[in-house]
Amino acid sequence: MTVLARQAVLSPLAIFSFGISGLIVLPLLYVVYSAMKADFAIWQRLWSTRIPELFLNTVSLAFGVGIATLTLGVSLAWFITRYEFWGRGFWEWAFVLPLAIPSYVLAYVYTFLLDTGGPLEQAWQVVMGPEAPFFSPYSFIGALMVMTLNTFPYVYLLAKTALQNFNVTFEEAAQATGASQWATIFRVFLPLIRPALVAGLFLVTLYVVSDFGAVSLLRFQTFTYAVYQQITGRYDYAAASILSLLLVSFALIFLLGERWFRRQSRYYQMTGKVRPPTLMPCSVSRSALMTGYCVVVFGMAFALPTYWLVQWTSEAWAENEIGTEFLTYIWNSMVLSGGAATLALVLGTPLAYLACRHPTRLNTLCIQGAYTGYVLPGPVAALALLILFSSIPFLYGTALVLVLAYLIHFLPAGLQSMESAIQQVNPNLEEAAKSLGARSYQAFQRVTLPLVRGGFLVAWILMFLQCMKELPATLLLRPVGFDTLAVRIWLEASEELYQLAAPPALLIVLMTIPVVMLLTRKNWQVG
Amino acid sequence: MKKHIFDRNPFGVSLVLVSLLVVCGGSPANAADSLTVYSGRAERLIKPVLDSFQQKTGISIRMLTSGSTELLNRLQAEGERTPADVFITNEAGTLERARELHLLRPVNMKEVERAIPSPFRAPDNSWVGLSGRIWVVVYNTSLVNPDNLNSLLDVANPSWKGKLAIPTAGNEYLQAGVSVIRAAKGEEAAETFLRGIKENSGNFVFGKNRQIVDAVAKGKVALGIVNHYYIFRHLEKHPQAPIALLLTDQGPDGMGTIMNAAGIGVTAHTTHLAEAKRLIQFLVSQAGQKMFAELNKEYPLHSAVQTDPSLPPRKSFRVAEVPLARLSELREPTMTLIERVGLR
């Protein structure tokens, strides 16, 4: 391995991935530069007025959403993989559907539903009396609820796969040797699915701290929202950079923690010896309980918001507000997101491969650099890109600049699953191919690639989804006359026109559903 | 074996997709008879006017709609390479900011000087106001006796605790309004006002003006502060709603009603100056003024153009005498004050 590692440092592949990582770090470097250049008085002003509160809010939101998604995701995955209850087959794929709803759309619908005088408050007061207090969506609870409903499918999906690939022989061995049920859960079950849970939590946390759409609609003061306020309210890029820098450092600590955690639990999936769990039948009352639980979660995360989108869209349709221009928006969104996700997959492969197989300092640095792209708040990253790219004539003013922006921002969302896919392929397989005379790239292409295909598909889907929903960079960098569905939602919503914002939102949901459904294919993990 | 590289390599796919993008998203070269408009004003409030201009003159319009601040940032980053010829926003402070950053160029046009009063344009005519919007009190007619309110500052009195709805601190009209209060009544009055409305509004802080009007109409609160046209939008849908607009600060010592303006400026690096001037000429003409203002029930700035009959007539009230051009310099300390008071 040491010989290999030394070779890798010099290889063109390593240089290439260093280049990619450099491109991704570019906006961050610009932000660091702006923050360092900023007047010390700005630092002081922010420190005394904003930072403590923002830090507390961001951390508590991330922590709260982490716990809530873990609870929801694991419990649902557990029921669905272990018990036979009503509609189990439906629920198994239904719980990825919330991923098709952009966070700002979910937040938008909930601000309507939970608003004073909104349908949910009215329903609540019918039950509890006319003056019964109801919680406001513009609060910690509101942000917690929306972010949880929006992100729990990540945890669910990873937990479900881990549980389905879970080798029950371990569990049975524990029980046969006299371990109690709780001991089995805590000492055998949880440690074994820990990598999946950590990966899920990682995605969720990064998503929560970098989310801009939902928190700005719910006016919950996190770093990302404050950053946006600094840019738009005061044109203060220096203050925005300072806050971004703090957010990134905070995320970096988290990232390093996750790396360390993963190193502690490195394991390879051995094919052929896995005996997956069998489904247990259960009583009518238990079945009803589990079904009820699923109905409530699914209703809140998907059915209810989608119902309102359909409702508003039909109102807009009745008023003849939907024309052929929507075909252009659909086309723009599709091609842009598809192009960016594909390019990201191609460019991300060397990064993920080197980080797994040759974790030298340089390669690890590269991939960690790449991850920072995710956490830099969207509005700041977009503005940095605007400043950096606007002087490049053939690039700026075309949709290509958007592809690059997406690549920089969303490659990390895919890297996570690319890395774990490669990690699960035993390196001995490649070594065997090489010992039979295959070159490195041949070994990768003929042995590794077929095995990681599923994980790579997931990576592509995750990146595609994020691109479809992206807002700040699209708004700032799109060419004149180039609108995407997400941009249309923003334009209509900013005029407070629910009926007109709904059709593009519904289209995003409908178009991403088939892609999201690919995530539920059973064979994607092992490939 | 080698074929596999091409079979599986997704490079080809991505290249095709990316080149498609360049084809469909690339900006065509600026044609002679065309104008590129950066608009911070909602598409539905501006497109009909621009369409009619296009019909009349044959000059085609390409439009980019976005947030005013985003567009300003974009203009600044693009510098002399900007494709934009004119910049339209809903808030004069942003235009003045653009002027300070040398992103706009003065236009010397008699039509403008004749049509638009000087407080509603830049001193050097780098930007020109097109329509006025007033920041007013909306009240519930069954809960409030309007005689108790003479000034906008009165809504900060403790007697309105729990009965007032206000916009969020990020609202540009709140920011502009506070700037005007600072200029007209002084720092202390502005701070007292902010502390008062923060105290009185409690949880009734809304991101959308529509929500404020809703809350007042439903009697959740007695009063709100909004841009005037949201009141009329609501009344159009619900003609029986118990809400009304209150014009304050009209007494001899009053500062007058706070008015902001939507406006237009020609970019410093435009290559279509003649066409841009024709657009301005059209927008300040009586026909253009009427169309521009009516789409959103705003006040035309041209004094000869009739105001929408459902609005209080323009001559019935006095407007605060703070030139809009000052909004930009007032902004930074206003933001600091808002942040210090802790408005959300």
mmCIF file with all atom_site columns, N, CA, C and O in Angstrom, chain B residues 41-71:
data_model
loop_
_atom_site.group_PDB
_atom_site.id
_atom_site.type_symbol
_atom_site.label_atom_id
_atom_site.label_alt_id
_atom_site.label_comp_id
_atom_site.label_asym_id
_atom_site.label_entity_id
_atom_site.label_seq_id
_atom_site.pdbx_PDB_ins_code
_atom_site.Cartn_x
_atom_site.Cartn_y
_atom_site.Cartn_z
_atom_site.occupancy
_atom_site.B_iso_or_equiv
_atom_site.pdbx_formal_charge
_atom_site.auth_seq_id
_atom_site.auth_comp_id
_atom_site.auth_asym_id
_atom_site.auth_atom_id
_atom_site.pdbx_PDB_model_num
ATOM 1   N N  . ARG B 1 41 ? -38.555 45.002 -10.741 1.00 0.00 ? 41 ARG B N  1
ATOM 2   C CA . ARG B 1 41 ? -40.008 45.114 -10.609 1.00 0.00 ? 41 ARG B CA 1
ATOM 3   C C  . ARG B 1 41 ? -40.612 43.846 -11.184 1.00 0.00 ? 41 ARG B C  1
ATOM 4   O O  . ARG B 1 41 ? -40.153 43.357 -12.214 1.00 0.00 ? 41 ARG B O  1
ATOM 5   N N  . ALA B 1 42 ? -41.642 43.344 -10.521 1.00 0.00 ? 42 ALA B N  1
ATOM 6   C CA . ALA B 1 42 ? -42.223 42.060 -10.928 1.00 0.00 ? 42 ALA B CA 1
ATOM 7   C C  . ALA B 1 42 ? -42.615 42.080 -12.394 1.00 0.00 ? 42 ALA B C  1
ATOM 8   O O  . ALA B 1 42 ? -43.070 43.090 -12.922 1.00 0.00 ? 42 ALA B O  1
ATOM 9   N N  . GLU B 1 43 ? -42.418 40.912 -13.016 1.00 0.00 ? 43 GLU B N  1
ATOM 10  C CA . GLU B 1 43 ? -42.651 40.792 -14.444 1.00 0.00 ? 43 GLU B CA 1
ATOM 11  C C  . GLU B 1 43 ? -44.053 41.237 -14.839 1.00 0.00 ? 43 GLU B C  1
ATOM 12  O O  . GLU B 1 43 ? -44.249 41.940 -15.820 1.00 0.00 ? 43 GLU B O  1
ATOM 13  N N  . ARG B 1 44 ? -45.038 40.834 -14.022 1.00 0.00 ? 44 ARG B N  1
ATOM 14  C CA . ARG B 1 44 ? -46.415 41.125 -14.433 1.00 0.00 ? 44 ARG B CA 1
ATOM 15  C C  . ARG B 1 44 ? -46.756 42.602 -14.301 1.00 0.00 ? 44 ARG B C  1
ATOM 16  O O  . ARG B 1 44 ? -47.751 43.067 -14.837 1.00 0.00 ? 44 ARG B O  1
ATOM 17  N N  . LEU B 1 45 ? -45.929 43.356 -13.574 1.00 0.00 ? 45 LEU B N  1
ATOM 18  C CA . LEU B 1 45 ? -46.197 44.779 -13.413 1.00 0.00 ? 45 LEU B CA 1
ATOM 19  C C  . LEU B 1 45 ? -45.466 45.614 -14.459 1.00 0.00 ? 45 LEU B C  1
ATOM 20  O O  . LEU B 1 45 ? -45.654 46.822 -14.546 1.00 0.00 ? 45 LEU B O  1
ATOM 21  N N  . ILE B 1 46 ? -44.597 44.970 -15.222 1.00 0.00 ? 46 ILE B N  1
ATOM 22  C CA . ILE B 1 46 ? -43.800 45.763 -16.151 1.00 0.00 ? 46 ILE B CA 1
ATOM 23  C C  . ILE B 1 46 ? -43.926 45.266 -17.586 1.00 0.00 ? 46 ILE B C  1
ATOM 24  O O  . ILE B 1 46 ? -43.850 46.034 -18.533 1.00 0.00 ? 46 ILE B O  1
ATOM 25  N N  . LYS B 1 47 ? -44.163 43.970 -17.747 1.00 0.00 ? 47 LYS B N  1
ATOM 26  C CA . LYS B 1 47 ? -44.146 43.401 -19.086 1.00 0.00 ? 47 LYS B CA 1
ATOM 27  C C  . LYS B 1 47 ? -45.190 44.045 -20.013 1.00 0.00 ? 47 LYS B C  1
ATOM 28  O O  . LYS B 1 47 ? -44.857 44.366 -21.159 1.00 0.00 ? 47 LYS B O  1
ATOM 29  N N  . PRO B 1 48 ? -46.439 44.243 -19.557 1.00 0.00 ? 48 PRO B N  1
ATOM 30  C CA . PRO B 1 48 ? -47.429 44.849 -20.463 1.00 0.00 ? 48 PRO B CA 1
ATOM 31  C C  . PRO B 1 48 ? -46.977 46.211 -20.995 1.00 0.00 ? 48 PRO B C  1
ATOM 32  O O  . PRO B 1 48 ? -47.191 46.526 -22.171 1.00 0.00 ? 48 PRO B O  1
ATOM 33  N N  . VAL B 1 49 ? -46.311 47.003 -20.119 1.00 0.00 ? 49 VAL B N  1
ATOM 34  C CA . VAL B 1 49 ? -45.844 48.317 -20.546 1.00 0.00 ? 49 VAL B CA 1
ATOM 35  C C  . VAL B 1 49 ? -44.746 48.170 -21.600 1.00 0.00 ? 49 VAL B C  1
ATOM 36  O O  . VAL B 1 49 ? -44.747 48.860 -22.630 1.00 0.00 ? 49 VAL B O  1
ATOM 37  N N  . LEU B 1 50 ? -43.807 47.256 -21.326 1.00 0.00 ? 50 LEU B N  1
ATOM 38  C CA . LEU B 1 50 ? -42.696 47.077 -22.264 1.00 0.00 ? 50 LEU B CA 1
ATOM 39  C C  . LEU B 1 50 ? -43.199 46.501 -23.587 1.00 0.00 ? 50 LEU B C  1
ATOM 40  O O  . LEU B 1 50 ? -42.687 46.854 -24.659 1.00 0.00 ? 50 LEU B O  1
ATOM 41  N N  . ASP B 1 51 ? -44.192 45.605 -23.506 1.00 0.00 ? 51 ASP B N  1
ATOM 42  C CA . ASP B 1 51 ? -44.770 45.058 -24.732 1.00 0.00 ? 51 ASP B CA 1
ATOM 43  C C  . ASP B 1 51 ? -45.363 46.171 -25.596 1.00 0.00 ? 51 ASP B C  1
ATOM 44  O O  . ASP B 1 51 ? -45.192 46.177 -26.823 1.00 0.00 ? 51 ASP B O  1
ATOM 45  N N  . SER B 1 52 ? -46.046 47.094 -24.914 1.00 0.00 ? 52 SER B N  1
ATOM 46  C CA . SER B 1 52 ? -46.669 48.163 -25.694 1.00 0.00 ? 52 SER B CA 1
ATOM 47  C C  . SER B 1 52 ? -45.610 49.085 -26.293 1.00 0.00 ? 52 SER B C  1
ATOM 48  O O  . SER B 1 52 ? -45.766 49.597 -27.410 1.00 0.00 ? 52 SER B O  1
ATOM 49  N N  . PHE B 1 53 ? -44.497 49.276 -25.570 1.00 0.00 ? 53 PHE B N  1
ATOM 50  C CA . PHE B 1 53 ? -43.374 50.049 -26.120 1.00 0.00 ? 53 PHE B CA 1
ATOM 51  C C  . PHE B 1 53 ? -42.807 49.359 -27.353 1.00 0.00 ? 53 PHE B C  1
ATOM 52  O O  . PHE B 1 53 ? -42.531 49.992 -28.383 1.00 0.00 ? 53 PHE B O  1
ATOM 53  N N  . GLN B 1 54 ? -42.659 48.050 -27.235 1.00 0.00 ? 54 GLN B N  1
ATOM 54  C CA . GLN B 1 54 ? -42.116 47.265 -28.340 1.00 0.00 ? 54 GLN B CA 1
ATOM 55  C C  . GLN B 1 54 ? -42.993 47.385 -29.577 1.00 0.00 ? 54 GLN B C  1
ATOM 56  O O  . GLN B 1 54 ? -42.506 47.549 -30.692 1.00 0.00 ? 54 GLN B O  1
ATOM 57  N N  . GLN B 1 55 ? -44.301 47.327 -29.342 1.00 0.00 ? 55 GLN B N  1
ATOM 58  C CA . GLN B 1 55 ? -45.239 47.442 -30.448 1.00 0.00 ? 55 GLN B CA 1
ATOM 59  C C  . GLN B 1 55 ? -45.148 48.794 -31.135 1.00 0.00 ? 55 GLN B C  1
ATOM 60  O O  . GLN B 1 55 ? -45.191 48.913 -32.340 1.00 0.00 ? 55 GLN B O  1
ATOM 61  N N  . LYS B 1 56 ? -44.990 49.799 -30.299 1.00 0.00 ? 56 LYS B N  1
ATOM 62  C CA . LYS B 1 56 ? -45.032 51.157 -30.814 1.00 0.00 ? 56 LYS B CA 1
ATOM 63  C C  . LYS B 1 56 ? -43.754 51.520 -31.577 1.00 0.00 ? 56 LYS B C  1
ATOM 64  O O  . LYS B 1 56 ? -43.795 52.226 -32.584 1.00 0.00 ? 56 LYS B O  1
ATOM 65  N N  . THR B 1 57 ? -42.617 51.021 -31.100 1.00 0.00 ? 57 THR B N  1
ATOM 66  C CA . THR B 1 57 ? -41.346 51.476 -31.644 1.00 0.00 ? 57 THR B CA 1
ATOM 67  C C  . THR B 1 57 ? -40.615 50.426 -32.467 1.00 0.00 ? 57 THR B C  1
ATOM 68  O O  . THR B 1 57 ? -39.677 50.751 -33.181 1.00 0.00 ? 57 THR B O  1
ATOM 69  N N  . GLY B 1 58 ? -41.002 49.165 -32.314 1.00 0.00 ? 58 GLY B N  1
ATOM 70  C CA . GLY B 1 58 ? -40.277 48.117 -33.012 1.00 0.00 ? 58 GLY B CA 1
ATOM 71  C C  . GLY B 1 58 ? -38.968 47.742 -32.327 1.00 0.00 ? 58 GLY B C  1
ATOM 72  O O  . GLY B 1 58 ? -38.220 46.901 -32.828 1.00 0.00 ? 58 GLY B O  1
ATOM 73  N N  . ILE B 1 59 ? -38.684 48.348 -31.182 1.00 0.00 ? 59 ILE B N  1
ATOM 74  C CA . ILE B 1 59 ? -37.462 47.987 -30.438 1.00 0.00 ? 59 ILE B CA 1
ATOM 75  C C  . ILE B 1 59 ? -37.788 46.792 -29.555 1.00 0.00 ? 59 ILE B C  1
ATOM 76  O O  . ILE B 1 59 ? -38.687 46.867 -28.718 1.00 0.00 ? 59 ILE B O  1
ATOM 77  N N  . SER B 1 60 ? -37.065 45.695 -29.755 1.00 0.00 ? 60 SER B N  1
ATOM 78  C CA . SER B 1 60 ? -37.427 44.507 -28.982 1.00 0.00 ? 60 SER B CA 1
ATOM 79  C C  . SER B 1 60 ? -36.738 44.549 -27.619 1.00 0.00 ? 60 SER B C  1
ATOM 80  O O  . SER B 1 60 ? -35.652 45.082 -27.453 1.00 0.00 ? 60 SER B O  1
ATOM 81  N N  . ILE B 1 61 ? -37.416 43.955 -26.643 1.00 0.00 ? 61 ILE B N  1
ATOM 82  C CA . ILE B 1 61 ? -36.957 44.027 -25.256 1.00 0.00 ? 61 ILE B CA 1
ATOM 83  C C  . ILE B 1 61 ? -36.550 42.648 -24.783 1.00 0.00 ? 61 ILE B C  1
ATOM 84  O O  . ILE B 1 61 ? -37.280 41.674 -24.962 1.00 0.00 ? 61 ILE B O  1
ATOM 85  N N  . ARG B 1 62 ? -35.361 42.569 -24.176 1.00 0.00 ? 62 ARG B N  1
ATOM 86  C CA . ARG B 1 62 ? -34.966 41.323 -23.501 1.00 0.00 ? 62 ARG B CA 1
ATOM 87  C C  . ARG B 1 62 ? -34.898 41.658 -22.024 1.00 0.00 ? 62 ARG B C  1
ATOM 88  O O  . ARG B 1 62 ? -34.322 42.667 -21.633 1.00 0.00 ? 62 ARG B O  1
ATOM 89  N N  . MET B 1 63 ? -35.517 40.795 -21.224 1.00 0.00 ? 63 MET B N  1
ATOM 90  C CA . MET B 1 63 ? -35.657 41.177 -19.827 1.00 0.00 ? 63 MET B CA 1
ATOM 91  C C  . MET B 1 63 ? -35.069 40.139 -18.885 1.00 0.00 ? 63 MET B C  1
ATOM 92  O O  . MET B 1 63 ? -35.175 38.935 -19.113 1.00 0.00 ? 63 MET B O  1
ATOM 93  N N  . LEU B 1 64 ? -34.433 40.614 -17.808 1.00 0.00 ? 64 LEU B N  1
ATOM 94  C CA . LEU B 1 64 ? -33.975 39.740 -16.737 1.00 0.00 ? 64 LEU B CA 1
ATOM 95  C C  . LEU B 1 64 ? -34.604 40.252 -15.451 1.00 0.00 ? 64 LEU B C  1
ATOM 96  O O  . LEU B 1 64 ? -34.312 41.353 -15.008 1.00 0.00 ? 64 LEU B O  1
ATOM 97  N N  . THR B 1 65 ? -35.509 39.448 -14.888 1.00 0.00 ? 65 THR B N  1
ATOM 98  C CA . THR B 1 65 ? -36.158 39.850 -13.646 1.00 0.00 ? 65 THR B CA 1
ATOM 99  C C  . THR B 1 65 ? -35.481 39.167 -12.477 1.00 0.00 ? 65 THR B C  1
ATOM 100 O O  . THR B 1 65 ? -35.175 37.983 -12.533 1.00 0.00 ? 65 THR B O  1
ATOM 101 N N  . SER B 1 66 ? -35.224 39.918 -11.412 1.00 0.00 ? 66 SER B N  1
ATOM 102 C CA . SER B 1 66 ? -34.602 39.338 -10.224 1.00 0.00 ? 66 SER B CA 1
ATOM 103 C C  . SER B 1 66 ? -34.782 40.320 -9.081  1.00 0.00 ? 66 SER B C  1
ATOM 104 O O  . SER B 1 66 ? -35.454 41.334 -9.240  1.00 0.00 ? 66 SER B O  1
ATOM 105 N N  . GLY B 1 67 ? -34.184 40.023 -7.929  1.00 0.00 ? 67 GLY B N  1
ATOM 106 C CA . GLY B 1 67 ? -34.250 40.975 -6.826  1.00 0.00 ? 67 GLY B CA 1
ATOM 107 C C  . GLY B 1 67 ? -33.428 42.211 -7.170  1.00 0.00 ? 67 GLY B C  1
ATOM 108 O O  . GLY B 1 67 ? -32.421 42.110 -7.870  1.00 0.00 ? 67 GLY B O  1
ATOM 109 N N  . SER B 1 68 ? -33.848 43.381 -6.687  1.00 0.00 ? 68 SER B N  1
ATOM 110 C CA . SER B 1 68 ? -33.118 44.608 -7.010  1.00 0.00 ? 68 SER B CA 1
ATOM 111 C C  . SER B 1 68 ? -31.661 44.536 -6.570  1.00 0.00 ? 68 SER B C  1
ATOM 112 O O  . SER B 1 68 ? -30.760 44.944 -7.301  1.00 0.00 ? 68 SER B O  1
ATOM 113 N N  . THR B 1 69 ? -31.429 44.012 -5.354  1.00 0.00 ? 69 THR B N  1
ATOM 114 C CA . THR B 1 69 ? -30.058 43.937 -4.861  1.00 0.00 ? 69 THR B CA 1
ATOM 115 C C  . THR B 1 69 ? -29.219 42.985 -5.687  1.00 0.00 ? 69 THR B C  1
ATOM 116 O O  . THR B 1 69 ? -28.066 43.260 -5.997  1.00 0.00 ? 69 THR B O  1
ATOM 117 N N  . GLU B 1 70 ? -29.833 41.837 -6.059  1.00 0.00 ? 70 GLU B N  1
ATOM 118 C CA . GLU B 1 70 ? -29.110 40.876 -6.889  1.00 0.00 ? 70 GLU B CA 1
ATOM 119 C C  . GLU B 1 70 ? -28.690 41.538 -8.202  1.00 0.00 ? 70 GLU B C  1
ATOM 120 O O  . GLU B 1 70 ? -27.571 41.364 -8.670  1.00 0.00 ? 70 GLU B O  1
ATOM 121 N N  . LEU B 1 71 ? -29.599 42.292 -8.776  1.00 0.00 ? 71 LEU B N  1
ATOM 122 C CA . LEU B 1 71 ? -29.298 42.936 -10.056 1.00 0.00 ? 71 LEU B CA 1
ATOM 123 C C  . LEU B 1 71 ? -28.225 44.004 -9.907  1.00 0.00 ? 71 LEU B C  1
ATOM 124 O O  . LEU B 1 71 ? -27.358 44.154 -10.758 1.00 0.00 ? 71 LEU B O  1
#
